[in-house]
Amino acid sequence: MGWTDERVELLKKLWQDGLSASQIAKQLGGVTRNAVIGKVHRLGLSGRAAPSKPARTVFKAPRPARPVAAAPSAPRRIAEPTTALAPQPSPVRYVDEAPGMATVLTLGAHMCKWPIGDPSLDSFTFCGRRSGEGPYCHEHNQVAYQPAQTKKKAGATELARSLRRYI
């Protein structure tokens, strides 16, 4: 459909009433949202009422706080999640004495980011000790980055074995 004088007047009225381009296109019929936007710009319609509001408001329920696990003295094991809610996490601090006290919310720039436990459980934490140059503390750095293995010198038997696949 083309833009008749009646349709242009209706477009101007709906635009001044604050309807969106999609809503105007639906009411006019036979035109797309982009056609409405193009016609509005060609007509030079800029001033308009407050934009239309969505029909319903979106409500998101707040997430419950995650419990903070106590500092383990023995090697850490995955424990069953507790039902008690913990207080809000404290500001960034380094945990030098025991790993596993840092959560996503308490991790700082120079804290060890070694994951401890199962990420799907509420008891999941990070090491949290002071890290060196990389993302991990000294102990976890040794686990994460193994030294390069020295290559054996290729002897005559090794050379013959590698060439056999090409013969």
PDB file of N, CA and C in Angstrom, residues 35 54 78 110 130 135 140-141 146:
ATOM      1  N   ALA A  35       9.361   1.047   7.232  1.00  0.00           N
ATOM      2  CA  ALA A  35       8.673   1.998   6.359  1.00  0.00           C
ATOM      3  C   ALA A  35       8.108   3.161   7.173  1.00  0.00           C
ATOM      4  N   PRO A  54       6.051  -0.709  28.041  1.00  0.00           N
ATOM      5  CA  PRO A  54       5.674  -2.106  27.866  1.00  0.00           C
ATOM      6  C   PRO A  54       4.420  -2.432  28.676  1.00  0.00           C
ATOM      7  N   ILE A  78      34.925 -32.149  48.838  1.00  0.00           N
ATOM      8  CA  ILE A  78      33.642 -31.555  48.497  1.00  0.00           C
ATOM      9  C   ILE A  78      32.629 -31.966  49.548  1.00  0.00           C
ATOM     10  N   HIS A 110      44.933  -9.740  42.558  1.00  0.00           N
ATOM     11  CA  HIS A 110      46.146 -10.481  42.891  1.00  0.00           C
ATOM     12  C   HIS A 110      45.841 -11.646  43.833  1.00  0.00           C
ATOM     13  N   ARG A 130      47.473 -15.095  47.953  1.00  0.00           N
ATOM     14  CA  ARG A 130      48.134 -14.091  47.114  1.00  0.00           C
ATOM     15  C   ARG A 130      48.815 -14.782  45.936  1.00  0.00           C
ATOM     16  N   PRO A 135      47.840 -15.961  37.405  1.00  0.00           N
ATOM     17  CA  PRO A 135      46.554 -16.024  38.101  1.00  0.00           C
ATOM     18  C   PRO A 135      46.544 -16.926  39.331  1.00  0.00           C
ATOM     19  N   HIS A 140      49.711 -23.672  43.261  1.00  0.00           N
ATOM     20  CA  HIS A 140      48.854 -23.993  42.125  1.00  0.00           C
ATOM     21  C   HIS A 140      49.540 -23.663  40.804  1.00  0.00           C
ATOM     22  N   ASN A 141      50.458 -22.727  40.825  1.00  0.00           N
ATOM     23  CA  ASN A 141      51.235 -22.415  39.634  1.00  0.00           C
ATOM     24  C   ASN A 141      52.095 -23.613  39.230  1.00  0.00           C
ATOM     25  N   GLN A 146      53.564 -27.169  34.125  1.00  0.00           N
ATOM     26  CA  GLN A 146      54.616 -28.165  34.257  1.00  0.00           C
ATOM     27  C   GLN A 146      55.813 -27.736  33.416  1.00  0.00           C
TER      28      GLN A 146
END
